[in-house]
Amino acid sequence: MTESKTWTEDYVPASDLWGDGKSMGPMMPEEELAAWRKTPRALDSLCGMATSLLLEPLELALADALGRACEEERRAEDRLTRPEGFQLGPREKERLMGLLRRSDALGNALDALEQSESAYPDTKAEYVGLVREDFGRAAEAFSRYRAELGLPDLPSRKNASKPA
């Protein structure tokens, strides 16, 4: 007999639910855009059904899926309208740079706060913890979007191996 496992936090953290890779088959950019254009309309209809059935968890899940489908539709448009020879479209580059600036700003704030001797003597540890947590989320968001765009993960200068 095979043992069936149900999804719980023990097996996969809830935060990793959307972290899995996409499993759609290969499509031409035009086909992909057409498929993503249909998806938000279908999800919107399903959201209305969940609302009328008074199923708030289903409504919440469908609303999240709707937001993600709209984002995927925008990305499919970006890939289709990307200038010849460019790796990123303007909207993709703007979002990636915004995520990078946010991560850098939080990293710099964390360094400054940790190095400051007189800053917030009573609550410094709490503030450092909060900024470190936000920095971790910002760095993760940047890395995840970079991976979604298919850009290689380059080692930072601090972590780069020394030449032989």
PDB file of N, CA, C and O in Angstrom, residues 4 24 38 54 58-59 62-64 88 109-110 116 126 128 139 142 150 159:
ATOM      1  N   SER A   4      -0.432   7.992   1.463  1.00  0.00           N
ATOM      2  CA  SER A   4      -0.676   9.306   0.876  1.00  0.00           C
ATOM      3  C   SER A   4      -0.411  10.380   1.919  1.00  0.00           C
ATOM      4  O   SER A   4      -0.795  10.247   3.070  1.00  0.00           O
ATOM      5  N   MET A  24       4.391  24.723 -17.160  1.00  0.00           N
ATOM      6  CA  MET A  24       3.732  24.816 -18.464  1.00  0.00           C
ATOM      7  C   MET A  24       4.695  24.311 -19.534  1.00  0.00           C
ATOM      8  O   MET A  24       5.905  24.484 -19.427  1.00  0.00           O
ATOM      9  N   LYS A  38      -6.517  34.730 -21.217  1.00  0.00           N
ATOM     10  CA  LYS A  38      -7.742  34.008 -20.857  1.00  0.00           C
ATOM     11  C   LYS A  38      -7.822  33.741 -19.353  1.00  0.00           C
ATOM     12  O   LYS A  38      -8.908  33.724 -18.771  1.00  0.00           O
ATOM     13  N   LEU A  54     -20.039  31.897  -0.422  1.00  0.00           N
ATOM     14  CA  LEU A  54     -19.562  32.302   0.904  1.00  0.00           C
ATOM     15  C   LEU A  54     -18.381  31.450   1.376  1.00  0.00           C
ATOM     16  O   LEU A  54     -18.292  31.063   2.542  1.00  0.00           O
ATOM     17  N   LEU A  58     -11.537  30.016  -0.284  1.00  0.00           N
ATOM     18  CA  LEU A  58     -11.453  29.832  -1.726  1.00  0.00           C
ATOM     19  C   LEU A  58     -11.365  31.182  -2.429  1.00  0.00           C
ATOM     20  O   LEU A  58     -10.586  31.361  -3.373  1.00  0.00           O
ATOM     21  N   GLU A  59     -12.142  32.126  -1.960  1.00  0.00           N
ATOM     22  CA  GLU A  59     -12.118  33.468  -2.541  1.00  0.00           C
ATOM     23  C   GLU A  59     -10.734  34.094  -2.387  1.00  0.00           C
ATOM     24  O   GLU A  59     -10.201  34.692  -3.330  1.00  0.00           O
ATOM     25  N   LEU A  62      -8.301  32.305  -4.787  1.00  0.00           N
ATOM     26  CA  LEU A  62      -8.554  32.696  -6.174  1.00  0.00           C
ATOM     27  C   LEU A  62      -8.126  34.137  -6.433  1.00  0.00           C
ATOM     28  O   LEU A  62      -7.619  34.452  -7.515  1.00  0.00           O
ATOM     29  N   ALA A  63      -8.316  35.015  -5.447  1.00  0.00           N
ATOM     30  CA  ALA A  63      -7.883  36.406  -5.610  1.00  0.00           C
ATOM     31  C   ALA A  63      -6.360  36.473  -5.734  1.00  0.00           C
ATOM     32  O   ALA A  63      -5.825  37.234  -6.550  1.00  0.00           O
ATOM     33  N   ASP A  64      -5.656  35.649  -4.944  1.00  0.00           N
ATOM     34  CA  ASP A  64      -4.201  35.592  -5.045  1.00  0.00           C
ATOM     35  C   ASP A  64      -3.787  35.066  -6.423  1.00  0.00           C
ATOM     36  O   ASP A  64      -2.899  35.607  -7.070  1.00  0.00           O
ATOM     37  N   LEU A  88      16.158  42.070 -21.241  1.00  0.00           N
ATOM     38  CA  LEU A  88      15.058  42.537 -20.408  1.00  0.00           C
ATOM     39  C   LEU A  88      14.284  43.638 -21.118  1.00  0.00           C
ATOM     40  O   LEU A  88      14.871  44.478 -21.788  1.00  0.00           O
ATOM     41  N   ALA A 109      21.411  50.458   5.458  1.00  0.00           N
ATOM     42  CA  ALA A 109      20.821  50.884   6.735  1.00  0.00           C
ATOM     43  C   ALA A 109      21.199  49.921   7.852  1.00  0.00           C
ATOM     44  O   ALA A 109      21.511  50.333   8.977  1.00  0.00           O
ATOM     45  N   LEU A 110      21.202  48.645   7.550  1.00  0.00           N
ATOM     46  CA  LEU A 110      21.581  47.637   8.540  1.00  0.00           C
ATOM     47  C   LEU A 110      23.036  47.815   8.950  1.00  0.00           C
ATOM     48  O   LEU A 110      23.354  47.805  10.150  1.00  0.00           O
ATOM     49  N   SER A 116      26.858  51.871  14.399  1.00  0.00           N
ATOM     50  CA  SER A 116      26.660  53.070  15.211  1.00  0.00           C
ATOM     51  C   SER A 116      26.698  52.709  16.691  1.00  0.00           C
ATOM     52  O   SER A 116      25.974  51.833  17.149  1.00  0.00           O
ATOM     53  N   GLU A 126      16.572  45.443  18.870  1.00  0.00           N
ATOM     54  CA  GLU A 126      15.251  45.246  18.247  1.00  0.00           C
ATOM     55  C   GLU A 126      15.227  45.851  16.848  1.00  0.00           C
ATOM     56  O   GLU A 126      14.751  45.229  15.899  1.00  0.00           O
ATOM     57  N   VAL A 128      17.802  46.494  14.872  1.00  0.00           N
ATOM     58  CA  VAL A 128      18.681  45.730  13.994  1.00  0.00           C
ATOM     59  C   VAL A 128      17.960  44.474  13.520  1.00  0.00           C
ATOM     60  O   VAL A 128      18.016  44.110  12.336  1.00  0.00           O
ATOM     61  N   ALA A 139      16.159  40.988  -0.234  1.00  0.00           N
ATOM     62  CA  ALA A 139      17.169  40.246  -0.997  1.00  0.00           C
ATOM     63  C   ALA A 139      16.547  38.999  -1.629  1.00  0.00           C
ATOM     64  O   ALA A 139      16.846  38.659  -2.777  1.00  0.00           O
ATOM     65  N   PHE A 142      14.425  40.053  -4.657  1.00  0.00           N
ATOM     66  CA  PHE A 142      15.298  40.366  -5.793  1.00  0.00           C
ATOM     67  C   PHE A 142      15.806  39.075  -6.433  1.00  0.00           C
ATOM     68  O   PHE A 142      15.751  38.916  -7.656  1.00  0.00           O
ATOM     69  N   GLY A 150      15.247  34.544 -15.609  1.00  0.00           N
ATOM     70  CA  GLY A 150      16.244  33.679 -16.227  1.00  0.00           C
ATOM     71  C   GLY A 150      17.632  34.285 -16.262  1.00  0.00           C
ATOM     72  O   GLY A 150      18.476  33.870 -17.047  1.00  0.00           O
ATOM     73  N   ASN A 159      31.600  37.586  -1.706  1.00  0.00           N
ATOM     74  CA  ASN A 159      31.567  36.138  -1.704  1.00  0.00           C
ATOM     75  C   ASN A 159      32.309  35.510  -2.880  1.00  0.00           C
ATOM     76  O   ASN A 159      32.363  34.294  -2.995  1.00  0.00           O
TER      77      ASN A 159
END
